[in-house]
Coordinates of C-alpha atoms and ligand atoms in Angstrom, one line a residue:
M33 CA -40.9 -80.9 -27.3
F34 CA -41.8 -78.5 -30.0
V35 CA -41.7 -75.6 -27.4
T36 CA -38.2 -76.5 -26.2
M37 CA -37.0 -76.5 -29.8
A38 CA -38.5 -73.1 -30.4
V39 CA -36.8 -71.8 -27.2
D40 CA -33.5 -73.3 -28.3
H41 CA -33.8 -71.7 -31.7
L42 CA -34.6 -68.3 -30.1
L43 CA -31.6 -68.6 -27.8
T44 CA -29.3 -69.5 -30.7
S45 CA -30.4 -66.5 -32.7
F46 CA -30.0 -64.3 -29.7
I47 CA -26.5 -65.4 -29.2
L48 CA -25.7 -65.1 -32.9
L49 CA -27.1 -61.6 -32.8
L50 CA -24.8 -60.7 -29.9
I51 CA -21.8 -62.1 -31.7
S52 CA -22.5 -60.3 -34.9
N53 CA -23.1 -57.1 -32.9
T54 CA -19.8 -57.3 -31.2
G55 CA -18.0 -58.6 -34.3
F56 CA -19.2 -56.1 -36.8
S57 CA -21.1 -53.0 -35.8
A58 CA -19.6 -52.3 -32.3
E59 CA -17.5 -49.2 -32.4
I60 CA -15.2 -48.0 -29.7
S61 CA -15.6 -44.3 -29.0
V62 CA -12.5 -42.3 -28.5
F63 CA -12.2 -38.5 -27.8
V64 CA -9.1 -36.7 -28.7
Q65 CA -8.1 -33.1 -27.9
T66 CA -7.2 -31.1 -31.0
G67 CA -3.5 -31.4 -31.6
D68 CA -3.0 -34.5 -29.5
S69 CA -2.2 -38.1 -30.5
V70 CA -4.4 -41.1 -30.4
Q71 CA -3.4 -44.7 -30.2
L72 CA -5.7 -47.3 -31.8
D73 CA -5.1 -50.9 -30.8
I74 CA -6.5 -54.0 -32.5
Q75 CA -8.0 -55.2 -29.2
T76 CA -7.1 -58.9 -29.8
H77 CA -4.1 -61.2 -29.5
E78 CA -5.4 -63.9 -31.8
L79 CA -5.4 -63.0 -35.4
L80 CA -6.3 -65.6 -38.0
E81 CA -3.8 -66.1 -40.8
F82 CA -3.8 -63.1 -43.1
D83 CA -2.0 -61.6 -46.0
V84 CA -2.6 -57.9 -45.5
L85 CA -3.6 -55.9 -42.5
S86 CA -4.9 -52.4 -43.1
W87 CA -6.1 -49.4 -41.2
T88 CA -8.6 -47.3 -43.1
N89 CA -10.5 -44.1 -42.5
D90 CA -14.1 -43.5 -43.5
K91 CA -13.0 -42.0 -46.8
S92 CA -11.7 -45.6 -47.5
E93 CA -8.1 -44.4 -47.6
N94 CA -5.6 -46.9 -46.5
I95 CA -3.7 -45.1 -43.7
V96 CA -1.4 -48.1 -43.5
R97 CA -1.2 -51.3 -45.5
F98 CA 0.9 -54.0 -43.8
I99 CA 2.0 -56.9 -46.0
H100 CA 2.4 -60.0 -43.7
A101 CA 4.8 -62.0 -46.0
S102 CA 7.3 -59.2 -46.4
K103 CA 6.6 -57.5 -43.1
T104 CA 6.5 -54.2 -44.8
E105 CA 4.1 -51.4 -44.4
K106 CA 3.0 -48.6 -46.6
P107 CA 1.5 -45.4 -45.1
H108 CA -0.8 -43.2 -47.1
P109 CA 0.8 -40.0 -48.4
S110 CA -1.6 -37.7 -46.5
Y111 CA -0.7 -39.4 -43.2
K112 CA 3.0 -39.9 -43.9
D113 CA 4.5 -37.7 -41.3
R114 CA 2.0 -38.2 -38.5
V115 CA 1.4 -41.9 -38.3
D116 CA 3.2 -44.7 -36.3
F117 CA 2.4 -48.3 -37.0
N118 CA 3.7 -51.0 -34.8
D119 CA 4.3 -54.2 -36.8
E120 CA 4.4 -56.4 -33.7
N121 CA 1.0 -55.6 -32.2
F122 CA -0.5 -53.7 -35.2
S123 CA -1.3 -50.6 -33.1
L124 CA -1.8 -47.4 -35.1
T125 CA -0.8 -44.0 -33.6
L126 CA -2.0 -40.9 -35.2
K127 CA -0.4 -37.6 -34.2
N128 CA -1.5 -34.0 -34.3
M129 CA -5.1 -34.8 -34.7
Q130 CA -7.4 -32.1 -36.2
K131 CA -11.1 -31.8 -36.2
T132 CA -11.3 -32.9 -39.8
D133 CA -9.7 -36.2 -38.7
S134 CA -12.9 -37.1 -36.8
G135 CA -14.6 -40.2 -38.0
L136 CA -14.4 -44.0 -38.3
Y137 CA -11.1 -45.9 -38.2
T138 CA -11.2 -49.5 -39.1
A139 CA -8.6 -52.3 -38.9
R140 CA -9.2 -55.2 -41.2
T141 CA -7.4 -58.3 -42.4
I142 CA -7.5 -59.7 -45.9
G143 CA -6.7 -63.3 -46.3
E144 CA -9.0 -66.1 -47.6
S145 CA -11.7 -63.6 -46.7
E146 CA -11.8 -60.0 -45.5
K147 CA -12.5 -59.5 -41.8
I148 CA -13.0 -56.4 -39.8
I149 CA -11.0 -56.6 -36.6
V150 CA -12.0 -53.4 -34.8
T151 CA -13.7 -50.0 -35.5
Y152 CA -13.1 -46.8 -33.7
R153 CA -15.2 -43.7 -33.8
V154 CA -12.7 -40.9 -33.2
S155 CA -14.0 -37.5 -32.2
V156 CA -11.5 -34.7 -32.2
I157 CA -12.6 -31.8 -30.0
D158 CA -11.2 -28.6 -28.6
A159 CA -10.3 -28.1 -25.0
V160 CA -12.9 -26.4 -22.9
E161 CA -12.8 -22.7 -22.3
A162 CA -12.2 -21.6 -18.7
P163 CA -15.4 -20.9 -16.8
V164 CA -15.9 -17.5 -15.1
L165 CA -17.0 -17.4 -11.5
T166 CA -18.5 -14.1 -10.3
V167 CA -19.5 -13.1 -6.8
K168 CA -22.7 -11.3 -6.3
S169 CA -21.8 -10.9 -2.7
N170 CA -24.3 -10.8 0.1
W171 CA -23.6 -10.4 3.8
S172 CA -26.4 -11.2 6.1
S173 CA -26.0 -9.9 9.7
D174 CA -25.0 -13.2 11.4
S175 CA -23.0 -15.1 8.8
C176 CA -21.2 -14.9 5.6
L177 CA -23.6 -15.8 2.8
I178 CA -22.2 -15.5 -0.6
S179 CA -24.1 -15.9 -3.8
F180 CA -22.4 -16.3 -7.1
T181 CA -22.7 -17.4 -10.7
C182 CA -20.6 -19.6 -12.8
R183 CA -20.7 -19.1 -16.5
S184 CA -19.3 -21.2 -19.3
H185 CA -19.8 -21.1 -23.0
E186 CA -22.9 -23.3 -22.8
F187 CA -24.3 -22.9 -19.3
T188 CA -24.9 -20.7 -16.3
L189 CA -25.1 -22.0 -12.7
S190 CA -26.1 -19.9 -9.7
S191 CA -25.8 -20.8 -6.1
A192 CA -25.3 -19.4 -2.6
F193 CA -22.9 -20.7 -0.1
K194 CA -22.8 -20.1 3.6
Y195 CA -19.3 -19.9 5.1
G196 CA -18.6 -23.0 7.1
S197 CA -21.3 -25.2 5.5
C198 CA -21.0 -26.3 1.9
S199 CA -24.2 -26.6 -0.1
P200 CA -24.4 -29.7 -2.3
E201 CA -22.8 -29.3 -5.6
E202 CA -24.7 -28.1 -8.6
V203 CA -24.2 -30.0 -11.9
T204 CA -25.4 -29.4 -15.4
S205 CA -24.4 -31.1 -18.5
H206 CA -25.2 -31.4 -22.1
E207 CA -23.7 -33.9 -24.5
I208 CA -20.0 -33.9 -23.8
Y209 CA -19.9 -30.7 -21.7
T210 CA -20.3 -30.5 -17.9
L211 CA -20.3 -27.6 -15.5
I212 CA -20.0 -28.4 -11.8
L213 CA -20.2 -25.8 -9.0
Y214 CA -19.1 -26.9 -5.6
C215 CA -17.2 -25.8 -2.5
S216 CA -14.5 -27.0 -0.3
E217 CA -13.6 -25.7 3.1
E218 CA -11.8 -22.7 1.7
S219 CA -12.9 -22.2 -1.8
I220 CA -15.8 -22.1 -4.2
I221 CA -14.9 -24.0 -7.3
C222 CA -16.4 -24.1 -10.7
N223 CA -15.2 -26.9 -13.0
H224 CA -16.0 -26.8 -16.7
S225 CA -15.2 -30.0 -18.5
N226 CA -15.6 -32.0 -21.6
T227 CA -14.4 -35.5 -22.5
V228 CA -10.9 -34.4 -23.2
S229 CA -10.2 -31.5 -20.8
W230 CA -11.3 -29.5 -17.8
K231 CA -10.6 -26.0 -16.5
E232 CA -11.7 -24.4 -13.3
D233 CA -12.1 -21.1 -11.7
R234 CA -12.0 -20.7 -7.9
I235 CA -12.6 -18.1 -5.3
N236 CA -11.2 -18.2 -1.8
I237 CA -14.4 -18.0 0.3
K238 CA -12.5 -17.8 3.6
R239 CA -10.6 -14.6 2.5
L240 CA -13.8 -13.1 1.0
C241 CA -15.7 -13.7 4.3
E242 CA -13.0 -12.4 6.5
D243 CA -12.7 -9.2 4.4
N244 CA -16.5 -8.9 4.5
E245 CA -16.5 -9.3 8.3
R246 CA -13.8 -6.7 8.8
F247 CA -15.7 -4.3 6.5
S248 CA -18.9 -4.9 8.4
I249 CA -17.3 -4.3 11.8
E250 CA -15.8 -1.2 10.6
T251 CA -19.0 0.3 9.2
H252 CA -21.4 -0.8 12.0
H253 CA -19.2 -0.5 15.0
G254 CA -17.3 2.4 13.5
L255 CA -20.4 4.4 13.4
S256 CA -21.4 3.7 17.0
M257 CA -17.9 4.3 18.2
F258 CA -18.0 7.7 16.6
G259 CA -21.3 8.5 18.3
L260 CA -20.0 7.4 21.7
M261 CA -16.9 9.5 21.3
F262 CA -19.1 12.5 20.3
I263 CA -21.2 12.1 23.5
V264 CA -18.1 11.6 25.8
F265 CA -16.4 14.7 24.4
G266 CA -19.6 16.6 24.6
V267 CA -20.1 15.7 28.3
V268 CA -16.5 16.4 29.2
G269 CA -16.7 19.7 27.4
V270 CA -19.9 20.7 29.3
I271 CA -18.3 19.7 32.6
V272 CA -15.1 21.6 32.0
F273 CA -17.1 24.6 30.8
S274 CA -19.4 24.6 33.9
G275 CA -16.4 24.2 36.1
L276 CA -14.8 27.3 34.6
V277 CA -18.0 29.3 34.9
L278 CA -18.3 28.2 38.6
Y279 CA -14.6 29.1 39.2
C280 CA -15.1 32.4 37.6
C281 CA -18.1 33.3 39.7
C282 CA -16.5 32.1 43.0
K283 CA -13.5 34.3 42.3
N284 CA -15.9 37.1 41.5
N285 CA -17.6 36.7 44.9
K286 CA -14.3 36.6 46.7
G287 CA -13.1 39.7 44.7
V288 CA -16.1 41.6 45.8
K289 CA -15.5 40.8 49.4
Q290 CA -11.8 41.5 49.2
S291 CA -12.0 44.3 46.7
D292 CA -8.8 43.1 45.3
D293 CA -8.0 44.3 41.8
T294 CA -5.5 41.5 40.9
D295 CA -8.2 38.9 41.3
Y296 CA -10.3 40.6 38.7
D297 CA -7.4 40.5 36.4
D298 CA -7.2 36.7 37.0
V299 CA -10.9 36.3 36.1
E300 CA -10.4 38.4 33.1
T301 CA -7.5 36.3 31.8
L302 CA -9.5 33.2 32.6
T303 CA -12.5 34.3 30.6
Q304 CA -10.3 35.3 27.7
K305 CA -8.6 31.9 27.8
M306 CA -11.9 30.2 27.2
T307 CA -12.7 29.7 23.6
G308 CA -16.0 31.0 22.2
D309 CA -18.7 32.2 24.5
T310 CA -16.8 34.8 26.5
W311 CA -19.7 37.0 26.5
T312 CA -22.1 34.5 28.0
T313 CA -19.8 34.0 31.0
I314 CA -19.5 37.7 31.5
I315 CA -23.2 38.2 31.4
Y316 CA -23.8 35.3 33.7
C317 CA -21.3 36.7 36.2
T318 CA -23.1 40.0 36.1
V319 CA -26.6 38.7 36.4
G320 CA -25.6 36.2 39.1
H321 CA -24.0 38.6 41.5
Q322 CA -25.3 42.0 40.7
T323 CA -22.2 43.7 42.2
P324 CA -21.4 47.0 40.6
S325 CA -17.7 46.3 40.5
S326 CA -18.1 42.9 38.8
A327 CA -20.6 44.4 36.3
H328 CA -18.0 46.9 35.5
D329 CA -15.2 44.4 35.2
C330 CA -17.1 41.9 33.3
Ligands
NAG433 C1 1.9 -51.9 -29.2 O1 3.3 -51.4 -29.1 C2 3.5 -50.1 -29.0 C3 4.9 -49.7 -29.1 O2 5.7 -50.6 -28.3 C4 2.9 -49.7 -27.6 O3 3.0 -48.3 -27.4 C5 1.4 -50.1 -27.5 O4 0.9 -49.8 -26.2 C6 1.3 -51.6 -27.8 N1 -0.1 -51.9 -27.9 C7 -0.7 -52.9 -27.2 C8 -2.1 -53.1 -27.3 O5 0.0 -53.6 -26.4
NAG434 C1 -28.9 -10.4 -0.9 O1 -29.0 -9.2 -1.6 C2 -30.2 -8.9 -2.2 C3 -30.1 -7.6 -3.0 O2 -28.8 -7.4 -3.4 C4 -31.2 -8.8 -1.0 O3 -32.5 -8.5 -1.6 C5 -31.3 -10.0 -0.2 O4 -32.1 -9.8 0.9 C6 -29.9 -10.3 0.3 N1 -29.9 -11.6 1.1 C7 -29.2 -11.7 2.2 C8 -29.4 -13.0 2.8 O5 -28.5 -10.9 2.7
NAG435 C1 -13.1 -31.2 -12.9 O1 -13.9 -32.1 -13.6 C2 -13.3 -33.2 -14.3 C3 -14.3 -34.0 -15.0 O2 -15.4 -34.3 -14.2 C4 -12.4 -34.0 -13.3 O3 -11.8 -35.0 -14.0 C5 -11.5 -33.1 -12.6 O4 -10.7 -33.8 -11.7 C6 -12.2 -32.0 -11.9 N1 -11.2 -31.1 -11.3 C7 -11.2 -30.8 -10.0 C8 -10.2 -29.8 -9.6 O5 -12.0 -31.2 -9.3

């Protein structure tokens, strides 16, 4: 019996505590970007009978004082041009918010007693700066592996992405700022955000990898192609050269047998036509056949 009463008492106080918490100290947090407007609602449809409804800031200035009987409102001079008050639902809209406007905004009614209806904690913050994504590229032999860094005012994130398979996203955050680094099929994206805004930087990974691939093929294969062509030309050159030498010597032999002067002329012209080592050929001819006439001619 005594125990049940104690439990009942405990429960009651707990419920009371909850009510007082929601009724008095609960604040609604609102973030506004510098220069933007904010609309503050009273969050209830049932207002008790009241004489005056007011919205105040934490300097206890009455931004608006609404007199129920006359349905007239009086805005504070310092808010005159940038406040809208709706006398049907008692919403307050503040325009062109500046950082100095951050703080508590409270709606209260005054009648037989004073009652706080709602309190907002308004934070006016600047939009985030755009993050900067930098590629510290890396090309491994078999695939496009790109490492990069994303920097914002507060953080730096680094990661590496392999073309065709996205790594899990990297996230870092502090208070109201978050930096996320992730990738889609085509792009690497870095998203810098706070509670009022976000900006991103992205890089087309597909194009980057295709450019990389082309460059790699050009450098690797380009080099071997050059080598191959060098060898082919070399071999062809040697064959042509040997052929000419052979031709020269055969003609020489014939010439000796036939003792025909015109043939010597032919050989001479041929040797002259050949670029470079004319002398080698001549000597070769001489050594090869030891004919006095050819030695003379060569
Ligand atoms: C109150 O009225 C204004 C103007 O019609 C409207 O913009 C605002 O959303 C209303 N607020 C609520 C809580 O309905
Ligand atoms: C990436 O580049 C660094 C140096 O720039 C190198 O040490 C590393 O091995 C490279 N990694 C790959 C996978 O190519
Ligand atoms: C960037 O991050 C913010 C906050 O997380 C999100 O609202 C926004 O949609 C993101 N942008 C992109 C393009 O994913």
